[in-house]
Amino acid sequence: DAGVIQSPRHEVTEMGQEVTLRCKPISGHNSLFWYRQTMMRGLELLIYFNNNVPIDDSGMPEDRFSAKMPNASFSTLKIQPSEPRDSAVYFCASRPQGAVGNTIYFGEGSWLTVV
Amino acid sequence: AQRVTQPEKLLSVFKGAPVELKCNYSYSGSPELFWYVQYSRQRLQLLLRHISRESIKGFTADLNKGETSFHLKKPFAQEEDSAMYYCALSGQAAGNKLTFGGGTRVLVKP
């Protein structure tokens, strides 16, 4: 398995532009997570899905952020309009269903710079 | 609410010295605890989890429910251990979402 696949790996965009980050979870995993990593705040959970349904989006910073999971193999995180403070690494992760101790598997991250 | 605290942002040790990374948690239920490691500019990788009671790369961690701690230890640090380490907690009471601590950067000096 190729693991969790994220795109783009790097993006530089101007303030005010729309940014769309994409994620393909590991096949068969039923939970998907979006995290944001910054020097100041560390790793923050933005939103997670179980069986394509958003379960907890309390970490989404504000209405400029939205996430969708139209099917089991694809999710997007959108920022519109983007601001310089959104500059961060955005990680997608997936997890198989069920038992205690199941780990989550991370993608390589999307490095976003908003100028 | 579940919370994970890693009190040290940076640990600097010499090669061959012991290293201990502290992790404390709060959780109203039976927790699942993990340590993840992130080498420079790479993805987070699972290092170990408490239910496995395993030793990976010489690291061990013991869950102490009385002290609500899950400290990570290695008796002899190596230069390749330099990385960012995150303690994480999950559990059914919180919908199985994984909450991370703030991370501890470990620097092993030659």
Short mmCIF file of C-alpha atoms in Angstrom, two decimals:
data_model
loop_
_atom_site.label_atom_id
_atom_site.label_comp_id
_atom_site.label_asym_id
_atom_site.label_seq_id
_atom_site.Cartn_x
_atom_site.Cartn_y
_atom_site.Cartn_z
CA ASP A 1 0.00 0.00 0.00
CA ALA A 2 1.28 3.48 -0.85
CA GLY A 3 0.12 4.86 2.46
CA VAL A 4 -1.79 8.08 2.94
CA ILE A 5 -1.28 10.27 -0.11
CA GLN A 6 -1.51 14.05 0.07
CA SER A 7 -1.31 16.70 -2.59
CA PRO A 8 0.10 19.18 -3.20
CA ARG A 9 3.28 18.58 -1.21
CA HIS A 10 4.16 22.27 -1.32
CA GLU A 11 2.07 25.30 -2.15
CA VAL A 12 2.83 28.98 -2.08
CA THR A 13 -0.13 31.24 -2.64
CA GLU A 14 -1.08 34.87 -2.22
CA MET A 15 -3.32 36.09 0.54
CA GLY A 16 -6.96 35.97 -0.47
CA GLN A 17 -6.60 33.01 -2.82
CA GLU A 18 -8.43 29.75 -2.37
CA VAL A 19 -6.36 26.75 -1.32
CA THR A 20 -7.47 23.15 -1.71
CA LEU A 21 -5.54 20.32 -0.09
CA ARG A 22 -6.28 16.74 -1.05
CA CYS A 23 -5.96 13.42 0.71
CA LYS A 24 -6.32 9.78 -0.26
CA PRO A 25 -6.49 7.56 2.84
CA ILE A 26 -5.22 4.02 3.04
CA SER A 27 -7.68 1.65 1.41
CA GLY A 28 -10.00 0.07 3.95
CA HIS A 29 -9.43 2.67 6.65
CA ASN A 30 -12.69 4.16 7.82
CA SER A 31 -11.47 7.17 9.84
CA LEU A 32 -9.76 10.20 8.35
CA PHE A 33 -8.18 13.10 10.19
CA TRP A 34 -6.89 16.52 9.19
CA TYR A 35 -4.20 18.05 11.41
CA ARG A 36 -2.35 21.35 11.23
CA GLN A 37 1.21 21.69 12.50
CA THR A 38 2.89 25.00 13.37
CA MET A 39 5.86 25.93 15.48
CA MET A 40 3.72 27.92 17.86
CA ARG A 41 0.79 25.56 18.34
CA GLY A 42 2.20 22.13 17.56
CA LEU A 43 -0.23 19.56 16.15
CA GLU A 44 -3.87 20.55 16.15
CA LEU A 45 -6.74 18.32 15.09
CA LEU A 46 -8.92 20.27 12.70
CA ILE A 47 -11.59 17.73 11.81
CA TYR A 48 -12.12 14.02 11.56
CA PHE A 49 -14.46 11.73 9.68
CA ASN A 50 -15.78 8.26 10.42
CA ASN A 51 -17.22 6.41 7.41
CA ASN A 52 -17.14 9.66 5.40
CA VAL A 53 -19.22 11.51 8.00
CA PRO A 54 -17.73 14.50 9.86
CA ILE A 55 -17.71 13.62 13.55
CA ASP A 56 -15.90 16.51 15.18
CA ASP A 57 -15.01 19.78 13.47
CA SER A 58 -14.48 21.77 16.64
CA GLY A 59 -10.85 22.30 15.72
CA MET A 60 -11.60 24.08 12.47
CA PRO A 61 -10.31 27.59 13.14
CA GLU A 62 -13.06 29.57 11.43
CA ASP A 63 -15.52 29.63 8.59
CA ARG A 64 -12.78 30.12 6.05
CA PHE A 65 -11.92 26.46 6.55
CA SER A 66 -14.06 23.63 5.22
CA ALA A 67 -13.53 19.92 4.71
CA LYS A 68 -15.36 17.29 2.74
CA MET A 69 -15.17 13.57 2.26
CA PRO A 70 -17.36 12.65 -0.70
CA ASN A 71 -16.30 9.01 -0.63
CA ALA A 72 -14.12 6.58 1.27
CA SER A 73 -11.04 7.26 -0.83
CA PHE A 74 -10.90 11.04 -1.01
CA SER A 75 -11.05 14.11 1.18
CA THR A 76 -10.38 17.80 0.71
CA LEU A 77 -9.52 20.64 3.06
CA LYS A 78 -10.29 24.06 1.63
CA ILE A 79 -9.26 27.49 2.85
CA GLN A 80 -11.07 30.44 1.29
CA PRO A 81 -9.84 33.13 1.48
CA SER A 82 -6.37 32.21 2.69
CA GLU A 83 -4.39 34.40 5.09
CA PRO A 84 -0.69 34.47 6.02
CA ARG A 85 -1.47 32.99 9.45
CA ASP A 86 -2.72 29.86 7.70
CA SER A 87 0.86 29.04 6.73
CA ALA A 88 1.55 25.62 8.23
CA VAL A 89 2.00 21.96 7.42
CA TYR A 90 -1.32 20.20 6.99
CA PHE A 91 -1.30 16.49 7.65
CA CYS A 92 -3.93 14.00 6.67
CA ALA A 93 -4.10 10.69 8.51
CA SER A 94 -6.24 7.58 8.39
CA ARG A 95 -7.08 4.79 10.79
CA PRO A 96 -8.63 1.37 10.44
CA GLN A 97 -11.85 0.59 12.21
CA GLY A 98 -12.20 -0.90 15.60
CA ALA A 99 -9.93 -2.33 18.16
CA VAL A 100 -8.18 -0.69 21.02
CA GLY A 101 -4.71 0.42 20.07
CA ASN A 102 -5.32 0.89 16.37
CA THR A 103 -2.85 3.45 15.23
CA ILE A 104 -3.31 6.21 12.73
CA TYR A 105 -1.09 6.58 9.71
CA PHE A 106 0.03 9.96 8.50
CA GLY A 107 0.65 11.33 5.06
CA GLU A 108 3.76 13.33 4.26
CA GLY A 109 1.98 16.62 4.70
CA SER A 110 1.15 19.61 2.56
CA TRP A 111 3.45 22.56 3.24
CA LEU A 112 1.42 25.73 2.76
CA THR A 113 2.87 29.22 2.62
CA VAL A 114 0.52 32.17 2.24
CA VAL A 115 2.27 35.42 1.37
CA ALA B 1 -12.17 16.63 27.87
CA GLN B 2 -9.00 14.79 27.02
CA ARG B 3 -5.68 16.54 27.25
CA VAL B 4 -2.04 15.58 26.81
CA THR B 5 0.76 17.58 28.36
CA GLN B 6 4.42 17.37 27.45
CA PRO B 7 6.13 19.81 29.81
CA GLU B 8 9.50 19.92 28.05
CA LYS B 9 9.71 21.60 24.65
CA LEU B 10 13.39 20.75 24.24
CA LEU B 11 15.64 18.06 25.66
CA SER B 12 19.33 18.18 24.90
CA VAL B 13 21.47 15.20 25.90
CA PHE B 14 24.84 13.77 25.01
CA LYS B 15 25.17 10.55 23.05
CA GLY B 16 25.10 7.58 25.39
CA ALA B 17 23.23 9.41 28.14
CA PRO B 18 19.75 8.37 29.27
CA VAL B 19 16.79 10.35 28.02
CA GLU B 20 13.28 10.58 29.44
CA LEU B 21 10.43 12.45 27.81
CA LYS B 22 7.55 13.25 30.10
CA CYS B 23 3.91 12.88 29.16
CA ASN B 24 0.89 13.41 31.40
CA TYR B 25 -2.69 13.04 30.38
CA SER B 26 -6.21 13.65 31.55
CA TYR B 27 -9.02 11.44 30.34
CA SER B 28 -12.27 10.21 31.82
CA GLY B 29 -12.14 6.64 30.70
CA SER B 30 -9.73 3.92 29.69
CA PRO B 31 -7.08 5.60 27.53
CA GLU B 32 -5.05 4.34 24.61
CA LEU B 33 -1.63 5.99 24.62
CA PHE B 34 0.94 6.32 21.88
CA TRP B 35 4.28 7.89 21.16
CA TYR B 36 4.90 9.25 17.67
CA VAL B 37 8.22 10.43 16.28
CA GLN B 38 8.84 12.94 13.51
CA TYR B 39 12.29 13.13 11.97
CA SER B 40 13.26 16.33 10.22
CA ARG B 41 10.71 17.29 7.56
CA GLN B 42 9.15 13.82 7.50
CA ARG B 43 5.75 12.41 8.37
CA LEU B 44 4.86 11.37 11.88
CA GLN B 45 5.50 7.70 12.52
CA LEU B 46 4.24 5.53 15.32
CA LEU B 47 7.03 4.71 17.75
CA LEU B 48 5.14 2.63 20.27
CA ARG B 49 1.78 2.15 21.95
CA HIS B 50 1.02 1.19 25.50
CA ILE B 51 -1.04 -1.92 24.79
CA SER B 52 1.85 -3.56 22.97
CA ARG B 53 4.25 -3.20 25.87
CA GLU B 54 7.07 -3.31 23.34
CA SER B 55 10.47 -1.73 23.00
CA ILE B 56 11.17 0.02 19.72
CA LYS B 57 14.60 1.39 18.85
CA GLY B 58 15.52 0.98 22.51
CA PHE B 59 12.62 3.14 23.71
CA THR B 60 10.10 1.99 26.30
CA ALA B 61 7.10 3.64 27.89
CA ASP B 62 5.00 2.51 30.81
CA LEU B 63 1.46 3.61 31.45
CA ASN B 64 1.03 4.73 35.05
CA LYS B 65 -2.67 5.22 35.64
CA GLY B 66 -2.15 6.43 39.18
CA GLU B 67 0.05 9.28 38.03
CA THR B 68 -1.72 9.56 34.65
CA SER B 69 1.63 9.44 32.93
CA PHE B 70 3.17 7.70 29.94
CA HIS B 71 6.81 8.76 29.98
CA LEU B 72 9.15 7.66 27.19
CA LYS B 73 12.60 6.42 28.14
CA LYS B 74 15.78 5.27 26.50
CA PRO B 75 18.85 4.31 28.54
CA PHE B 76 21.48 5.27 25.95
CA ALA B 77 20.56 7.99 23.46
CA GLN B 78 21.96 7.90 19.93
CA GLU B 79 22.45 10.78 17.51
CA GLU B 80 19.83 9.32 15.19
CA ASP B 81 17.28 9.74 17.99
CA SER B 82 17.29 13.49 17.39
CA ALA B 83 13.71 14.24 16.38
CA MET B 84 10.39 15.61 17.52
CA TYR B 85 8.41 13.29 19.80
CA TYR B 86 4.68 13.50 20.37
CA CYS B 87 2.66 11.76 23.03
CA ALA B 88 -0.92 11.04 21.96
CA LEU B 89 -4.11 9.79 23.54
CA SER B 90 -7.23 8.19 22.18
CA GLY B 91 -10.23 6.37 23.52
CA GLN B 92 -13.81 5.42 22.91
CA ALA B 93 -15.13 8.06 25.29
CA ALA B 94 -13.78 10.70 22.93
CA GLY B 95 -14.94 9.10 19.72
CA ASN B 96 -11.56 7.56 19.03
CA LYS B 97 -10.00 10.82 17.96
CA LEU B 98 -6.29 11.16 18.65
CA THR B 99 -5.18 14.13 20.73
CA PHE B 100 -1.52 15.09 20.71
CA GLY B 101 0.65 16.80 23.26
CA GLY B 102 2.70 19.83 22.28
CA GLY B 103 5.74 17.76 21.41
CA THR B 104 9.29 17.56 22.74
CA ARG B 105 12.28 18.17 20.53
CA VAL B 106 15.18 15.87 21.39
CA LEU B 107 18.68 16.86 20.40
CA VAL B 108 21.39 14.26 20.93
CA LYS B 109 24.84 15.79 20.84
CA PRO B 110 27.94 13.81 19.88
#
